[in-house]
Amino acid sequence: MNTHELIIDCFAGGGGASQGIEQALGRSVDVAINHDPEAIAMHLANHPNTLHYTQDVFEVNPFKVVGDRPVGLLWASPDCTHFSRAKGGKPVKKEI
């Protein structure tokens, strides 16, 4: 993958997948998208060189995000589980 190609992390959460991508490819994720402001704040703290969108991934304008650059990697993690606060559920345990 060349450095001109964008790396985009959808459903980015706190940045676990972005960290793995960075370790595997040796460069930062260019764009992270997540609807949860707390998750994006954590992602921003861990990945300050990434452009962040606090929006539903289905509402982001892809042309605005990529401009004229090709996308080399689009990572889309599975959505949050039903008991996750991010999906509106209640955690099974307070500790989680």
XYZ file of C-alpha atoms in Angstrom:
96
model
C 0.000 0.000 0.000
C 1.441 3.378 -0.920
C 1.312 6.362 1.407
C -0.996 8.266 -0.945
C -3.782 5.747 -0.289
C -6.053 6.503 2.652
C -6.597 4.173 5.586
C -10.080 4.577 7.068
C -11.392 2.997 10.283
C -15.197 2.901 10.476
C -16.874 2.101 13.821
C -13.494 3.125 15.245
C -14.368 2.981 18.946
C -11.425 3.662 21.213
C -8.877 2.739 18.571
C -7.965 -0.917 19.050
C -8.286 -1.766 15.364
C -6.465 1.432 14.414
C -3.604 0.456 16.714
C -3.377 -2.976 15.097
C -3.457 -1.455 11.618
C -0.716 0.992 12.579
C 1.461 -1.777 13.976
C 0.898 -3.980 10.926
C 1.410 -1.319 8.255
C 3.792 1.041 10.012
C 1.648 4.131 9.520
C -1.282 5.824 11.198
C -4.893 5.496 10.188
C -5.877 8.618 8.238
C -9.575 8.793 9.155
C -11.606 7.401 12.070
C -15.401 7.467 12.214
C -17.622 6.695 15.207
C -20.950 8.015 16.458
C -19.930 8.087 20.141
C -18.156 11.286 21.294
C -16.503 9.467 24.225
C -15.093 6.807 21.908
C -13.804 9.444 19.501
C -12.227 11.366 22.401
C -10.366 8.199 23.419
C -9.378 7.517 19.816
C -8.118 11.096 19.458
C -6.015 10.743 22.619
C -4.435 7.555 21.257
C -4.225 8.629 17.598
C -3.741 12.417 17.473
C -2.617 12.443 13.817
C -5.891 10.917 12.610
C -8.787 12.976 11.226
C -11.854 12.199 13.375
C -15.550 12.256 12.496
C -18.069 12.020 15.340
C -20.960 10.865 13.199
C -22.942 7.815 12.268
C -20.806 6.095 9.650
C -23.816 5.962 7.301
C -24.213 9.757 7.456
C -20.618 10.668 6.582
C -20.178 12.001 3.057
C -17.516 9.715 1.558
C -16.546 12.290 -1.080
C -15.828 14.850 1.643
C -13.682 12.336 3.532
C -11.544 11.040 0.678
C -11.389 14.036 -1.631
C -9.360 12.896 -4.616
C -7.275 10.291 -2.765
C -7.806 6.558 -3.288
C -8.733 4.353 -0.340
C -6.171 1.616 0.242
C -7.814 0.109 3.330
C -11.336 0.513 4.700
C -11.688 -1.224 8.055
C -15.250 -1.751 9.315
C -15.391 -3.476 12.692
C -18.627 -5.231 13.647
C -21.207 -3.064 15.361
C -21.478 -2.954 19.130
C -23.180 -5.830 20.883
C -26.695 -5.386 22.281
C -25.483 -5.006 25.868
C -22.960 -2.308 24.980
C -23.640 1.263 26.119
C -22.588 2.391 22.650
C -25.602 0.574 21.208
C -27.934 1.833 23.923
C -27.977 -1.286 26.088
C -26.970 -1.870 29.660
C -23.659 -3.577 30.429
C -23.918 -7.050 31.944
C -21.609 -6.008 34.790
C -20.729 -2.595 36.192
C -17.040 -3.471 35.858
C -17.308 -3.832 32.080
